[in-house]
CSV table of C-alpha atoms in Angstrom, one decimal:
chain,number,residue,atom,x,y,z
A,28,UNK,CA,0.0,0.0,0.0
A,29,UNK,CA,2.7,1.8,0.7
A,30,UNK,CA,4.2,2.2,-2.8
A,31,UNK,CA,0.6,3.1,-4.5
A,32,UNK,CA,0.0,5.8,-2.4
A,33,UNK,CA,3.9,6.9,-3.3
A,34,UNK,CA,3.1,6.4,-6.6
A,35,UNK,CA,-0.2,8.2,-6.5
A,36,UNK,CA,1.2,11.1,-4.9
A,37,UNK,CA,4.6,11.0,-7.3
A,38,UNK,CA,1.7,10.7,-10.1
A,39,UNK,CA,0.0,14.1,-9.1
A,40,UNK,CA,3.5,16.2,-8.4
A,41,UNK,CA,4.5,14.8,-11.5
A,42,UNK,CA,1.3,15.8,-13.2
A,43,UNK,CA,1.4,19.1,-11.7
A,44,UNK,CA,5.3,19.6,-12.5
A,45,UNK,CA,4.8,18.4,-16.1
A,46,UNK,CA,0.9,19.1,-17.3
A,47,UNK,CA,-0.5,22.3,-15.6
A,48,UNK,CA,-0.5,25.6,-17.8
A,49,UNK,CA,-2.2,27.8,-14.8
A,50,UNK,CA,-0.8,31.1,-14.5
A,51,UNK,CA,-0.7,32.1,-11.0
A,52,UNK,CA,-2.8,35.0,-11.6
A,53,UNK,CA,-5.7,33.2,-13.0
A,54,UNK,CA,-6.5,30.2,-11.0
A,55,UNK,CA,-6.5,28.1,-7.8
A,56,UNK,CA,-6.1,24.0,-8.2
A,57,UNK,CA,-8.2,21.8,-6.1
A,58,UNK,CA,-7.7,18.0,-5.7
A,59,UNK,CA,-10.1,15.7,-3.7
A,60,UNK,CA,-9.4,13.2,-1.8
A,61,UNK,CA,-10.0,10.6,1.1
A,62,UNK,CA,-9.5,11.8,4.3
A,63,UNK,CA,-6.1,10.3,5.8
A,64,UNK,CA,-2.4,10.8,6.3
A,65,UNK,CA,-1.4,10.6,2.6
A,66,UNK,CA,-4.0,13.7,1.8
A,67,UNK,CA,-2.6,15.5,4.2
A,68,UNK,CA,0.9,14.3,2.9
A,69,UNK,CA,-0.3,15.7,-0.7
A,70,UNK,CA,-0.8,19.2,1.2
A,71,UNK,CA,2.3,19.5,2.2
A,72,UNK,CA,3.7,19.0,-1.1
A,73,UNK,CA,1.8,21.3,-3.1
A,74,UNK,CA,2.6,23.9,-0.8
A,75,UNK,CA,6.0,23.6,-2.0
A,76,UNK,CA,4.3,24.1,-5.5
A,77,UNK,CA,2.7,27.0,-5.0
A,78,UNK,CA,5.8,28.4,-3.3
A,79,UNK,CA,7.5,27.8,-6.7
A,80,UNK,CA,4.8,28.7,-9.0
A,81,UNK,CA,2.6,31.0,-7.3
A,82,UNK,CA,-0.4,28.5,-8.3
A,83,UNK,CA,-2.4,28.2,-5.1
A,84,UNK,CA,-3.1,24.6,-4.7
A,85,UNK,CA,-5.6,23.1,-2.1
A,86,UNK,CA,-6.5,19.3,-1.1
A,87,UNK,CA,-9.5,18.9,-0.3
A,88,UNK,CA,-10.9,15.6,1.9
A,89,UNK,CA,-13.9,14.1,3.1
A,90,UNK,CA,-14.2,10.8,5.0
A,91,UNK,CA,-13.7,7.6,3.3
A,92,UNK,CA,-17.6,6.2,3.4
A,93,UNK,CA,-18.5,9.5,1.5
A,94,UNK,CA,-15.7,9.7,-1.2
A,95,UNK,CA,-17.2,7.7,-4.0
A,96,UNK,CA,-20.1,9.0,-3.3
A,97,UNK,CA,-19.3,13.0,-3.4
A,98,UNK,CA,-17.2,12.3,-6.2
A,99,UNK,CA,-19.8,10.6,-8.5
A,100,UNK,CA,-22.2,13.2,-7.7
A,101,UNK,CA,-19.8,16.0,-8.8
A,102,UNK,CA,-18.8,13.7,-12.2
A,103,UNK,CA,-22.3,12.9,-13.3
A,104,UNK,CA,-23.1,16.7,-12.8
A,105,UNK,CA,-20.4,17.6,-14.9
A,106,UNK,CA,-19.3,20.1,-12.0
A,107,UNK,CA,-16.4,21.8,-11.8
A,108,UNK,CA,-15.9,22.1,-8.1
A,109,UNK,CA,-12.6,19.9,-8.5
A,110,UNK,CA,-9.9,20.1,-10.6
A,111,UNK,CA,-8.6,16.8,-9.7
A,112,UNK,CA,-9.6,14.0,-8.0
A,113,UNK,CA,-7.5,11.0,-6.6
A,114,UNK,CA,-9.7,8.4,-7.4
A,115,UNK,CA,-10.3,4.8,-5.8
A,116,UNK,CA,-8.2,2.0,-8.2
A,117,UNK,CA,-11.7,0.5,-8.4
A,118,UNK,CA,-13.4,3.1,-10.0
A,119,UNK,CA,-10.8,3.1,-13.1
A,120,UNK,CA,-13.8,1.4,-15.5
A,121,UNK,CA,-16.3,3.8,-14.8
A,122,UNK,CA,-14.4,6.7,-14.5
A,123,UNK,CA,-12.7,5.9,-18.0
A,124,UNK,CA,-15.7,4.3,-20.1
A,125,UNK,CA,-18.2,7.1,-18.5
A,126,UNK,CA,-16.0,10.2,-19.4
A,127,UNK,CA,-15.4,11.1,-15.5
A,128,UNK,CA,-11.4,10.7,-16.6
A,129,UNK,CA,-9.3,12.3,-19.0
A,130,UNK,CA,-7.1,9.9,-21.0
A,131,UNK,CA,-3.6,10.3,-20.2
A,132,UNK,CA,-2.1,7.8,-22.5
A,133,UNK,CA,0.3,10.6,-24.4
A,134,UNK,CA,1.2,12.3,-21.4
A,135,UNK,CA,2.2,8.8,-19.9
A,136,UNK,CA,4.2,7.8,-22.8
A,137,UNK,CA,5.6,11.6,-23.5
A,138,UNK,CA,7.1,11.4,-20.0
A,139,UNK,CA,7.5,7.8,-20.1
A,140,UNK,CA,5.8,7.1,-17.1
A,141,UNK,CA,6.2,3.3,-17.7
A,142,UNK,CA,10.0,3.4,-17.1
A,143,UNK,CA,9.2,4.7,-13.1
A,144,UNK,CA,6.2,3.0,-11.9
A,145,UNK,CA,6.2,-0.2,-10.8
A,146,UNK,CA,4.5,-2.9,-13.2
A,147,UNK,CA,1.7,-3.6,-11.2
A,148,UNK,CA,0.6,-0.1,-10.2
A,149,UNK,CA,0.5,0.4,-14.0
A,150,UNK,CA,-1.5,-2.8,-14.4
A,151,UNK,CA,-3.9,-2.4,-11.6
A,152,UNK,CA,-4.0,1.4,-11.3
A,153,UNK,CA,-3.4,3.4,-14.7
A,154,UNK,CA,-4.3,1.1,-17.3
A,155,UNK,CA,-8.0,0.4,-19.0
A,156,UNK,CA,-9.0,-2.1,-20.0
A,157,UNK,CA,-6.2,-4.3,-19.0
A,158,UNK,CA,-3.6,-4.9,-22.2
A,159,UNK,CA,-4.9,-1.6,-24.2
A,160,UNK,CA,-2.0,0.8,-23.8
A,161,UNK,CA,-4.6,3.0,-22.4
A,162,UNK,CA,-3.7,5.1,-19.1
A,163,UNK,CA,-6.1,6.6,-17.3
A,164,UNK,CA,-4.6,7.6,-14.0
A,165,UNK,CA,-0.8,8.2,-12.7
């Protein structure tokens, strides 16, 4: 468990390091996430972002039983109250085949994500379907 979350929180810095054209003046960033120790890990770090960019970042969390549950309400809305959202492994399917998640196959294979991740946290974690060459999450 251990290494996902690294990974999931190497995924986002990575994502925000690499992928984000906010200028500081125009925008704030707002992940969601669980509520626990990682999140709050997450915090820290994009503090440091915002230190270096100027981009106000802010994580925000909600206990675990009302995660999914927040977060498909704000998907099938089509909100925007999120810009990003650490989702669950298991919602990978649904988030991908229902257009809650952006594909991220040419960012993946610009940076070439697959030569830092772990095997299985591509298998289980960023691809969809299994085998495709799709990525969906980092």
């Amino acid at each position: 468990m251990r290494k996902i979350v690294t990974s999931v929180i190497a995924g986002i810095g990575l994502a925000l390091a690499c992928g984000t054209s906010v200028r500081a003046q125009d925008k704030e960033l707002t992940i969601f996430w669980a509520e626990w120790d990682p999140a709050n890990y997450l915090q820290e770090l994009v503090n440091d972002y915002t230190a270096e960019t100027g981009v106000k970042v802010t994580v925000q969390t909600t206990p675990w039983p009302d995660f999914q549950t927040k977060a498909f309400t704000e998907f099938n809305a089509h909100g925007d109250a999120y810009d990003m959202v650490v989702g669950d492994s298991q919602w990978l399917g649904a988030g991908s085949t229902q257009g809650h998640y952006v594909d991220l196959t040419d960012f993946f294979n610009k940076h070439k994500l697959g030569d830092v991740m772990a095997p299985a946290t591509i298998k289980y974690y960023a691809e969809y379907p299994g085998g495709s060459g799709k990525y969906w999450a980092i």
